[in-house]
XYZ file of C-alpha atoms in Angstrom:
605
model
C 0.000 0.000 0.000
C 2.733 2.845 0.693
C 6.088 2.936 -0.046
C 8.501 5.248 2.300
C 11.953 6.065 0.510
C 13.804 5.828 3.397
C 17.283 4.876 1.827
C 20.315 5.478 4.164
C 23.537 7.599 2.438
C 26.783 5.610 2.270
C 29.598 7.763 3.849
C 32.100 4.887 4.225
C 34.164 6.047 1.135
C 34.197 9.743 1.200
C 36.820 11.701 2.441
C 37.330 12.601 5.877
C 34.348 10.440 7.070
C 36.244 7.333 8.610
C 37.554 8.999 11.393
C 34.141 10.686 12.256
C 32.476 7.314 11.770
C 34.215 5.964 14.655
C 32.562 8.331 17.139
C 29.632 8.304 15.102
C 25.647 7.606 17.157
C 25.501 3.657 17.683
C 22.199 2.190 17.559
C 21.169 0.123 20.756
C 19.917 -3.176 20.465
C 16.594 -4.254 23.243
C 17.845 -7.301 24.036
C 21.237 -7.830 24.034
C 21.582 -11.141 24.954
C 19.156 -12.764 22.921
C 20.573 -11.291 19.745
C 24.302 -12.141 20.580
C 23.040 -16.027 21.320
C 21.487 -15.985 18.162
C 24.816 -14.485 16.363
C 26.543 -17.543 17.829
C 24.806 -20.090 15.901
C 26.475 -18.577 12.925
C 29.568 -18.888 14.098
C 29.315 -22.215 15.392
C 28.178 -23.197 11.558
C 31.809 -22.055 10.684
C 33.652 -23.399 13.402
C 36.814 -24.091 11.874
C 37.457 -20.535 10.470
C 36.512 -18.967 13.912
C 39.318 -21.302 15.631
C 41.772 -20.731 12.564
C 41.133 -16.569 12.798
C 41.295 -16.769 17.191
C 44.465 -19.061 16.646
C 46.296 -16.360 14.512
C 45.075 -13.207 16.569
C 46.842 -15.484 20.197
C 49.524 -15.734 17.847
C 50.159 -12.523 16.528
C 49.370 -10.818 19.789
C 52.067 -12.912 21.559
C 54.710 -12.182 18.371
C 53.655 -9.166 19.311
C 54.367 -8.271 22.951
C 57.488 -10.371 22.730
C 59.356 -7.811 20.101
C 59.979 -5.463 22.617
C 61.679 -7.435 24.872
C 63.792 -8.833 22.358
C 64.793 -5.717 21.128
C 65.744 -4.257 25.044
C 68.053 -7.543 25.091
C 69.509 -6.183 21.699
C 70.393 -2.902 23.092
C 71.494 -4.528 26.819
C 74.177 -6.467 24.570
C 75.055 -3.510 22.779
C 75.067 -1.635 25.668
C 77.423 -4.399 27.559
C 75.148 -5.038 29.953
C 74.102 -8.640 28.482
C 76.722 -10.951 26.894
C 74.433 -13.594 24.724
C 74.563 -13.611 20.625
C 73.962 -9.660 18.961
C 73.674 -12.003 16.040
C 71.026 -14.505 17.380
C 69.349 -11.367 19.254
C 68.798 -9.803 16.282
C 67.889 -12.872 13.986
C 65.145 -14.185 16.570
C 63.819 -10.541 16.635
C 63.384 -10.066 12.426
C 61.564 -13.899 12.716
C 59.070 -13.045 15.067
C 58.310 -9.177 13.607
C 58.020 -11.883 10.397
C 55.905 -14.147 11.679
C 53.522 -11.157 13.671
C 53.007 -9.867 9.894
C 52.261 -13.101 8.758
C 49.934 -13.427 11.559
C 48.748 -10.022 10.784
C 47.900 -10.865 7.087
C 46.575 -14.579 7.586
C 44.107 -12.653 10.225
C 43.031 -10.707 7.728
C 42.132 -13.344 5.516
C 40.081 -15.532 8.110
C 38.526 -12.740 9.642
C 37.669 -11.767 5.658
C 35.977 -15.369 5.079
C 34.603 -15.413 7.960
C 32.626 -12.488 7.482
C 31.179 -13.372 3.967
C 30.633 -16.686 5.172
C 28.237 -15.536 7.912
C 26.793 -12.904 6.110
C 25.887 -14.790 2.865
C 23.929 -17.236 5.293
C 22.130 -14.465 6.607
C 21.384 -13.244 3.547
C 20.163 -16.003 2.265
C 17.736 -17.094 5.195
C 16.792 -13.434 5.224
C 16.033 -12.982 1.675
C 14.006 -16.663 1.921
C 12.338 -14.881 4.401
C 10.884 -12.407 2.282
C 9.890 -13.841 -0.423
C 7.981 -16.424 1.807
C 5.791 -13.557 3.728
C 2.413 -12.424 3.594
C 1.671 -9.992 1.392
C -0.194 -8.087 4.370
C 3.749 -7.694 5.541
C 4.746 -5.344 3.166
C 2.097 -3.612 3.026
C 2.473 -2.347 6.339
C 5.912 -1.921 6.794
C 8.469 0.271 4.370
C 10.101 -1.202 1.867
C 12.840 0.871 2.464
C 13.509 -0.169 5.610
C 12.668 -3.583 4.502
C 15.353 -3.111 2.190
C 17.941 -1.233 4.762
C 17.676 -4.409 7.171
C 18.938 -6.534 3.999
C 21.842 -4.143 3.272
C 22.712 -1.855 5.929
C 22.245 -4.139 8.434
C 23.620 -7.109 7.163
C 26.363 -5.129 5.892
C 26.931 -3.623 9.561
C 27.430 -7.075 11.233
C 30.087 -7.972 8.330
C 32.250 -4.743 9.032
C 32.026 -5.884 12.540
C 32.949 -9.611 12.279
C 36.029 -8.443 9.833
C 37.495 -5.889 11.132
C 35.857 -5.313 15.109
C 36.163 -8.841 16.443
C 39.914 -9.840 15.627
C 40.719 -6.312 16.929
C 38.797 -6.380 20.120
C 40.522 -9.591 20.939
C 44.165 -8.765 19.980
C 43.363 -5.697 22.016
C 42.236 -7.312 24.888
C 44.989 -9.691 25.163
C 47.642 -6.644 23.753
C 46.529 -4.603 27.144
C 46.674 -7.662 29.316
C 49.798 -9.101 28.433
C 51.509 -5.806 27.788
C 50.639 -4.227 31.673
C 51.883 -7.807 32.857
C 55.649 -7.480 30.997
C 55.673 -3.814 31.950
C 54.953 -4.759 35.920
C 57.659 -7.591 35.696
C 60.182 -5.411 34.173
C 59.743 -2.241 36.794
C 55.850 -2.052 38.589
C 57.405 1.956 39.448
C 57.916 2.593 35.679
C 54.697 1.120 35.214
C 52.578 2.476 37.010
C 53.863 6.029 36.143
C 52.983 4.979 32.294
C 49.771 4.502 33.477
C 49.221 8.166 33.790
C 48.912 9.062 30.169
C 46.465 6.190 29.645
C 44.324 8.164 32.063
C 44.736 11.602 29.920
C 44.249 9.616 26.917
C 40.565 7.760 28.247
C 39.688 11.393 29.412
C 40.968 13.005 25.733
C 38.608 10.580 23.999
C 35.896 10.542 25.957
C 35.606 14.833 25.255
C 36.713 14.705 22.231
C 34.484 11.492 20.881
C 31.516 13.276 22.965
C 31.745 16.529 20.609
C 32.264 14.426 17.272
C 29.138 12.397 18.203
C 27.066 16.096 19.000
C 28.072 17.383 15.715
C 28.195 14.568 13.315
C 24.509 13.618 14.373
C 23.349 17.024 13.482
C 25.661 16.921 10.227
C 24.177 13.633 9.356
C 20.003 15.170 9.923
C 21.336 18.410 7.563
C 22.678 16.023 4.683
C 19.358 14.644 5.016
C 17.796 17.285 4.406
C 20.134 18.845 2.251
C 19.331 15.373 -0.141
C 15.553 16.031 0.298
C 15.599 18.967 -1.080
C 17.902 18.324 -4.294
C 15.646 15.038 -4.748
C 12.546 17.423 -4.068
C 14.037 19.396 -7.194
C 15.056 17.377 -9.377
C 12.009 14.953 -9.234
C 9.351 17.935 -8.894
C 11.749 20.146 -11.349
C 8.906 20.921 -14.314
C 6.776 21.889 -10.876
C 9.576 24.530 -9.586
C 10.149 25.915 -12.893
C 5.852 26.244 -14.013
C 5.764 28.015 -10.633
C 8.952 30.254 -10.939
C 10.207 29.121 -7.717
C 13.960 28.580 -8.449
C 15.073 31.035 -6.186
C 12.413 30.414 -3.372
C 14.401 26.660 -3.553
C 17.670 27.895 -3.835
C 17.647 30.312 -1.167
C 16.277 27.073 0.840
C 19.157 25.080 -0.536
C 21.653 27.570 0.538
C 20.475 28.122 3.937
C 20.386 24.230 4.558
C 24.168 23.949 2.876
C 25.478 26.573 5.178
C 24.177 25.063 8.346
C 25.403 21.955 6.748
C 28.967 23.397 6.350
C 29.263 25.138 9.902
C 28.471 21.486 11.061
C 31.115 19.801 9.150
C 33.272 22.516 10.116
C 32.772 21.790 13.599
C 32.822 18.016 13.238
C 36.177 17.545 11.263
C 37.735 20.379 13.872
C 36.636 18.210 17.163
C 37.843 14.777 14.813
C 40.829 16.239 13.339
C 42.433 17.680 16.703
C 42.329 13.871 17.867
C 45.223 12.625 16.124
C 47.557 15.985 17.389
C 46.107 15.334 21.055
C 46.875 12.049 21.511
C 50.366 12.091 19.754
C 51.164 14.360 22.198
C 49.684 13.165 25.139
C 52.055 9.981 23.705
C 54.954 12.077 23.651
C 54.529 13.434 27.128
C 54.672 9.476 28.171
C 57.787 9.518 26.425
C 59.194 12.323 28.301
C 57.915 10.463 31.538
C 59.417 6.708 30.794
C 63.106 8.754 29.553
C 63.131 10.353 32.240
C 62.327 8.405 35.594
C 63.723 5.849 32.952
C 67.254 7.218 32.598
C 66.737 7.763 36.710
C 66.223 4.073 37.507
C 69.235 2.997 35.371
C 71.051 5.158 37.427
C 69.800 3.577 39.896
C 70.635 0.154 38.936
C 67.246 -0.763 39.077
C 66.520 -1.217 34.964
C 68.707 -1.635 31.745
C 68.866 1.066 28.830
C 67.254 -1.321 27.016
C 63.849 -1.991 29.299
C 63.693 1.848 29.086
C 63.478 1.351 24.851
C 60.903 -1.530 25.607
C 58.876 0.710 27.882
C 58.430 3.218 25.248
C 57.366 0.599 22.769
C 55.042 -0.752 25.762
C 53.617 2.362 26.455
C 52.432 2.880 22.880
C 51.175 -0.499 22.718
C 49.056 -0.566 25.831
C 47.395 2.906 24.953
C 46.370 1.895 21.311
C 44.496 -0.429 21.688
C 42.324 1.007 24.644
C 41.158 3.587 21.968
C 40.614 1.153 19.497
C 38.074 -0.784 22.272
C 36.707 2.251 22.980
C 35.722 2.817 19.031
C 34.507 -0.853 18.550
C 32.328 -0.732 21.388
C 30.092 1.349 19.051
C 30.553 -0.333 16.489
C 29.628 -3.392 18.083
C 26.547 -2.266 19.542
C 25.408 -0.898 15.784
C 25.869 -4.346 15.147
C 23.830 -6.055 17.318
C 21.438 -3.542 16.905
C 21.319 -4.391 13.106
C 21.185 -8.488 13.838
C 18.144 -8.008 16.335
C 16.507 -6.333 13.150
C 17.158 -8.773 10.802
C 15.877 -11.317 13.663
C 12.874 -9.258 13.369
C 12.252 -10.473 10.063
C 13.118 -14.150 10.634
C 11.106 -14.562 13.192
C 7.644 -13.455 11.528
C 5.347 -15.919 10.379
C 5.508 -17.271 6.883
C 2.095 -17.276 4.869
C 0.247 -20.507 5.192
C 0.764 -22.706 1.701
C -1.656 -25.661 3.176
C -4.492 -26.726 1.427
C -6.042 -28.782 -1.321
C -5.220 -28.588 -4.991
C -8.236 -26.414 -6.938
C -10.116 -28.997 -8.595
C -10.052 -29.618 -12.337
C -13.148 -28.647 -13.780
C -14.226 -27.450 -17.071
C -16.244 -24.117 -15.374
C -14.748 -22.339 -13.040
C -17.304 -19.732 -11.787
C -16.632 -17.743 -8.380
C -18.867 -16.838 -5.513
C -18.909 -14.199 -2.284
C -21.600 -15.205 0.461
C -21.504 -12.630 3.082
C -17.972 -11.564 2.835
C -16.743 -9.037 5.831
C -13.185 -7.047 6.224
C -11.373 -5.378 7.610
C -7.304 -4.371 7.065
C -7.814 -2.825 10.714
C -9.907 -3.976 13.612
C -13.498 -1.925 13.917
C -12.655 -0.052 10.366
C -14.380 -2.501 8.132
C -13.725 -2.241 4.272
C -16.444 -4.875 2.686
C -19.371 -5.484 4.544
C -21.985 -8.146 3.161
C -20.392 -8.809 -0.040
C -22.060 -11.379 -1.667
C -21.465 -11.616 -5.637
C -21.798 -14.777 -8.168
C -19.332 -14.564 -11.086
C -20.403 -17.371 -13.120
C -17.839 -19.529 -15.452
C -16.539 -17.567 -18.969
C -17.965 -14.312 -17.990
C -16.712 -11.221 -17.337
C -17.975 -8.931 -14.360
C -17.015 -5.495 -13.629
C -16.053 -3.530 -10.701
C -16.699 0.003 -11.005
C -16.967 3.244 -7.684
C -15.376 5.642 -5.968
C -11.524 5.508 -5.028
C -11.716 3.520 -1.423
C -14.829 1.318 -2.282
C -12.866 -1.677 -1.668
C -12.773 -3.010 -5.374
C -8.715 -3.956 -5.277
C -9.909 -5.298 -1.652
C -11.878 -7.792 -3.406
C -9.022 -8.764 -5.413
C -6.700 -8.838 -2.543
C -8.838 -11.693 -0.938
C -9.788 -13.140 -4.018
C -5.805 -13.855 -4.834
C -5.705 -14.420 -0.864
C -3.424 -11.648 -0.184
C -5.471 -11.298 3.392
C -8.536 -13.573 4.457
C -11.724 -12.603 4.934
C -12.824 -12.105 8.403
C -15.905 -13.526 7.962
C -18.088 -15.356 5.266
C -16.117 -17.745 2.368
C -15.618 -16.955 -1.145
C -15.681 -20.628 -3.321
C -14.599 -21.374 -6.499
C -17.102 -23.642 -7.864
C -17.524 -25.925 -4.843
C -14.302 -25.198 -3.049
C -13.965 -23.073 -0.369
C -11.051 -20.606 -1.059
C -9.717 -21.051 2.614
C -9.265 -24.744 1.858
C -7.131 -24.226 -1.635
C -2.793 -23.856 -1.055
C -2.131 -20.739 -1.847
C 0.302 -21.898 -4.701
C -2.344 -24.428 -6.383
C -4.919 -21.014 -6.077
C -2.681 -18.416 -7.780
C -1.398 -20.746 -11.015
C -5.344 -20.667 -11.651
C -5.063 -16.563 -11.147
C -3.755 -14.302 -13.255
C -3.618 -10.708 -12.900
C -3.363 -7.383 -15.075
C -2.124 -4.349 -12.676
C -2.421 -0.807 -13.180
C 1.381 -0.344 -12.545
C 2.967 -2.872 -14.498
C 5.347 -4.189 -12.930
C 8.030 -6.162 -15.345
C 12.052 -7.351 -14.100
C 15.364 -6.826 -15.590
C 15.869 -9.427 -17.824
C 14.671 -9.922 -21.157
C 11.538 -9.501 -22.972
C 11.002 -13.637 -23.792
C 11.628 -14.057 -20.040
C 9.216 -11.412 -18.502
C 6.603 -12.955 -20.932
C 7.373 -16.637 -19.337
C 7.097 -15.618 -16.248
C 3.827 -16.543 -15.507
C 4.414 -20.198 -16.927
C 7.875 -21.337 -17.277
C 7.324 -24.187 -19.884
C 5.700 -22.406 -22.188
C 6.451 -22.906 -25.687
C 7.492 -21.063 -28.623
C 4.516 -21.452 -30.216
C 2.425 -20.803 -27.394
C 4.871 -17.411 -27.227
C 4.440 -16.611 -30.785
C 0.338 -17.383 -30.153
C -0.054 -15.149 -27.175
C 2.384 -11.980 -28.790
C -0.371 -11.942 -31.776
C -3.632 -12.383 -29.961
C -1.937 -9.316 -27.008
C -0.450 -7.419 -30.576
C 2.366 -7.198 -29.434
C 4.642 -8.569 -32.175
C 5.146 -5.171 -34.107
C 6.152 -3.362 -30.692
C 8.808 -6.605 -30.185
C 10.206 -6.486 -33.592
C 11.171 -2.932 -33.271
C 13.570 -3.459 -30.228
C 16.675 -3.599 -30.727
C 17.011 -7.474 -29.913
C 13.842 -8.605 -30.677
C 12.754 -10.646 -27.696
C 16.106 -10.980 -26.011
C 16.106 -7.361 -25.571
C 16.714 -6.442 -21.876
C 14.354 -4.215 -19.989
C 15.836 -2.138 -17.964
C 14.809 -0.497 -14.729
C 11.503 -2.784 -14.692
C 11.041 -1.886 -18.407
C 11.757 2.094 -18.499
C 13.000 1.299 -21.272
C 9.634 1.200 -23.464
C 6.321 3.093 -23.341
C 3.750 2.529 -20.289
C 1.304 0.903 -23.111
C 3.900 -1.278 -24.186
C 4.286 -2.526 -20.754
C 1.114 -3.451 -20.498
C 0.678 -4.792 -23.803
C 3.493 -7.299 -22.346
C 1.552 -7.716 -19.119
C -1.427 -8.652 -21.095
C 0.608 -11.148 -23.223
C 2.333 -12.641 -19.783
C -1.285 -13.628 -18.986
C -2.177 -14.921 -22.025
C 0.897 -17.256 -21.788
C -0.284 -18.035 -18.035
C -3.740 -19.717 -19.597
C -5.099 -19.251 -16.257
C -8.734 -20.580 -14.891
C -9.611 -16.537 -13.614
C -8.389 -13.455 -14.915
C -8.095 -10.298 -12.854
C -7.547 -6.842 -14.880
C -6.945 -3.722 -12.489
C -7.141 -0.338 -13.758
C -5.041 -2.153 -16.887
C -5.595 0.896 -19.012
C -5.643 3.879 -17.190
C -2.486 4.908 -17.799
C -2.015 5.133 -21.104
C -3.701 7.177 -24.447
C -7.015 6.371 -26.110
C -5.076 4.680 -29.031
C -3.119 2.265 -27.213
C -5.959 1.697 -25.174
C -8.186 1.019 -27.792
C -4.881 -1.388 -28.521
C -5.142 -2.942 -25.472
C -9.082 -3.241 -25.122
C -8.775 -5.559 -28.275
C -5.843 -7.539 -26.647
C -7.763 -7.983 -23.679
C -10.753 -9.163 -25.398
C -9.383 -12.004 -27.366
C -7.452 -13.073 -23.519
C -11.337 -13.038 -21.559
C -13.137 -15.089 -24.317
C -14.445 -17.501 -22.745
C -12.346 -17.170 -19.671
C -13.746 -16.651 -16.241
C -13.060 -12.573 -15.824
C -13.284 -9.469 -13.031
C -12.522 -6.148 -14.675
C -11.942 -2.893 -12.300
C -12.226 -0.129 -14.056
C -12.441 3.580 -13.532
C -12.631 4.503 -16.869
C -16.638 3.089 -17.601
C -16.126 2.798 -21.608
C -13.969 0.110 -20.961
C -16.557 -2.032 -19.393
C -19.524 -1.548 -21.721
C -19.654 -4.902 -23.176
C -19.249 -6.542 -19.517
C -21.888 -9.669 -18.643
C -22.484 -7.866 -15.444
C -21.395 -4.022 -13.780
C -21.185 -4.465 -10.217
C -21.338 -0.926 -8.306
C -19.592 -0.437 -4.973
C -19.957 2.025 -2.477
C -18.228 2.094 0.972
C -17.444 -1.978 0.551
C -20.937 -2.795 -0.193
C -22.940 -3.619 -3.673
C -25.371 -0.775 -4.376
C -26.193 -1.901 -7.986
C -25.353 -4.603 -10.328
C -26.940 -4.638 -13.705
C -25.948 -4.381 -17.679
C -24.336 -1.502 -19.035
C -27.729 -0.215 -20.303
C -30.055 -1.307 -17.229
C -27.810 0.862 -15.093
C -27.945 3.625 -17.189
C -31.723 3.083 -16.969
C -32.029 3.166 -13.212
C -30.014 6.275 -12.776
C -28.073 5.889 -10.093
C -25.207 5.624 -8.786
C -23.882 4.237 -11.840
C -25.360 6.993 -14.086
C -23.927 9.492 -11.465
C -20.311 8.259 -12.139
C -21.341 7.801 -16.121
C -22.552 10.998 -16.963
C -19.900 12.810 -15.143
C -17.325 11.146 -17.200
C -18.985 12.270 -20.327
C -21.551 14.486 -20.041
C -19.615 16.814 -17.723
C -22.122 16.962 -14.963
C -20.862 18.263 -12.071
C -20.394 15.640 -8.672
């Protein structure tokens, strides 16, 4: 029923924007725990990469936080303080900076797989998910968003498990095993280190709290910056009829300024982070050379422990900011998996029942028919209708008189809340869903036809059709001259769901799709209202030669397409106020003569 465009903007890739990311709003997920048992299972399906990826981060960590130490011996022997192998010193130290790269890159790699491997599962079970829905699904919820949970969200939790995970662990065991070398080689030197960690948690937090302020309300202004260029260029023959080019620039410019003083602000607060912290590191430095250089004196350390303890220092403060960071990160995550668990976890539309019955006739009937989309708001109220087998009966009223409702429980989009609808002696509640709609074919007002070829679009509806049953159904819909003028003839691609041909050639194609269905009932919607009197005119004759003899319901706004109907079935507010010929309406004037002569006789409603 609606459609929200509710598309989110990918910033990943434009200048400036990763650090500003980092510090960037993270969604919260409701139930935490729930979600992250859930995220499990998909690891546990790829078992061996998670052990192969947590093996190399142990690994690399340890290569690691033993460097250091290997280079202080290094400098100790150089130094004369030690008296083993310069030689083997150095030699062990290049093979494990060696093997921490290759660590480093394999890491990458697993953590890579890993990620695809997870997310193409969920993926898949999502996008199984969706097509397997109720139709009642999406037409309450925003296909946007539907959309968003398939590729934002999915893409969120992939960032996460490639990059977040392996570094949240190799931080965690960088900070733990790093503090433990630095208290065994001096605890004093140590704990003095420990003071710039403090300036740099405080540093962040500020800093990150600022970027966050400003980058939310940088984010809302590119919104609506992108509303209103979308506004304009969509709308654009509107702005220029009206002469309001300047009345939408001078709204454009005042959204772009506040836009820039945000950005401004944002890359100011983001870009003073790198400065601050380099030299809150270099005032560690300062601290380590110099109560460093103290305790040597002393006797207490080496030259060399004080190298290591810059190293150290560095490497225990790094990755603190990078937990800090992923902690967002990781809650966007979880946030984005709890959606997507959304979606799983709705019910699937019922495909039980019987098989409809192969009969020659297939006539349709409505006994008492009632509802509602909402509860207490009913749409059809004692409906009761007989279309009888090979004739065609016609839905005609206001906008909102529940004709397409009619449809929608016809095709059993939604069940009724009351009374049955049978086809022939079946009861539509007791027919699969499947079995029911390859009987059904349908004629929409907005075409709808996919990216692929033209031969393809016109076998979608039956998959096995022939080529003469193709060639049969392009002459009866008259198609054929419209196919042989395309560039490819019937391998011709349609692009963009066919913008690449008229709206009456779409629905020419629509009409020839059903043909090629040979279905039991045939449902036209509004099938020519948006297109000229020629090419409907086109069409009408199509759609004759596809209803001969064929069981038929024909909604219809436009009333000269519906003259030659069996029966004209007026609604009004979900209920039948007439039913009658073309001419016995006319006769009774009512409601149908109401809505006839103000189509053509310009009477006034």
């Amino acid at each position: 029923m609606k459609e929200l465009r509710d598309q989110k903007l990918e910033a990943r890739n434009i200048p400036g924007m990763r650090q500003r990311e980092r510090f960037a709003e993270a969604e919260h997920a409701e139930n935490v725990g729930t979600t992250l048992k859930r995220i499990v299972i998909y690891f546990v399906h790829e078992k061996g990469l998670v052990f192969a990826m947590l093996f190399t981060v142990v690994f690399g960590t340890l290569c690691g936080i033993s460097a250091p130490g290997l280079q202080s011996q290094a400098i100790d022997i150089i130094a004369g303080s030690r008296s083993d192998s310069l030689s083997i010193t150095v030699a062990l130290m290049l093979l494990v900076y060696l093997l921490y790269s290759a660590s480093q890159l394999l890491q990458g790699l697993f953590s890579a797989r890993l990620s695809q491997r997870i997310v193409k599962r969920m993926r898949e079970e999502l996008f199984g998910k969706i097509v397997d829905l109720p139709v009642g699904y999406l037409d309450t919820h925003s296909h946007g968003d539907v959309m968003s949970r398939m590729t934002n969200d999915v893409e969120n939790i992939s960032t996460t498990v490639s990059q977040s995970l392996p570094s949240l662990f190799s931080g965690v065991l960088t900070i733990f095993g790093t503090a433990a070398i630095m208290l065994w080689y001096c605890w004093q030197l140590a704990l003095l280190s420990c003071a710039t960690v403090l300036l740099t948690l405080l540093a962040t937090k500020i800093l990150s709290g600022q970027v966050r302020r400003f980058s939310r309300k940088r984010q809302m202004l590119l919104g609506q910056l992108n509303g209103t260029v979308e506004e304009m260029i969509s709308g654009y023959h509107t702005v220029v009829a009206y002469n309001h080019q300047q009345t939408t620039l001078k709204e454009f410019r005042s959204t772009a300024d506040s836009l820039t003083k945000a950005g401004i602000r944002t890359d100011s607060f983001s870009g003073v982070m790198g400065p601050i912290m380099n030299c809150i590191g270099n005032i560690g430095f300062v601290i380590i050379a110099a109560f460093g250089g103290y305790f040597s004196v002393k006797g207490l350390i080496s030259v060399g422990v004080i190298s290591a303890f810059i190293v150290y220092a560095k490497q225990f403060s790094r990755p603190i900011n990078e937990i800090a960071q992923i902690y967002g990160q990781l809650q966007t995550a979880i946030a984005g998996a709890e959606r997507v668990f959304a979606v799983l976890d709705e019910i699937n539309e019922d495909k039980s029942g019987d098989d409809l019955a192969e009969e020659k006739d297939t006539s349709i009937s409505f006994h008492n028919v009632q509802f509602s989309y909402l509860p207490g708001h009913p749409v059809i109220q004692n409906f009761s209708l007989l279309v009888p087998s090979g004739k065609k009966v016609a839905l005609v009223g206001a906008t909102g008189s529940g004709k397409t409702t009619i449809v929608n429980l016809l095709m059993r989009f939604y069940d009724t809340d009351s009374g049955e609808i049978r086809i022939n002696r079946q009861n539509l509640q007791e027919i699969s869903r499947d079995s029911l709609r390859k009987n059904v074919a349908i004629v929409l007002q907005d075409t709808v036809l996919f990216s692929n070829t033209v031969r393809n679009n016109l076998k979608y509806g039956n998959e096995n059709a022939t080529e003469e049953q193709l060639e049969q159904a392009i002459d009866m819909s008259r198609c054929r001259d419209m196919i042989r003028m395309l560039p490819q003839g019937y391998d011709t691609v349609l692009t963009g769901s066919g913008e690449n041909i008229s709206q009456g050639q779409r629905q020419l194609l629509a009409i020839a799709r059903a043909f090629i269905a040979d279905p039991k009932i045939l449902i036209l919607d509004e099938a020519t209202s948006n297109v000229d009197t020629r090419t409907e005119k086109a069409i009408q004759d199509a759609m004759q030669l596809v209803m001969k003899n064929r069981t038929s319901i024909i909604i219809a706004h436009r009333l000269s397409t519906i003259r030659d109907a069996d029966l004209i079935v007026v609604m009004d507010h979900g209920e039948i106020v007439e039913s009658g010929s073309h001419d016995d309406l006319l006769s009774q004037k009512g409601k149908y003569y109401e809505l006839y002569m103000t189509q053509y006789a310009g009477f006034a409603t």
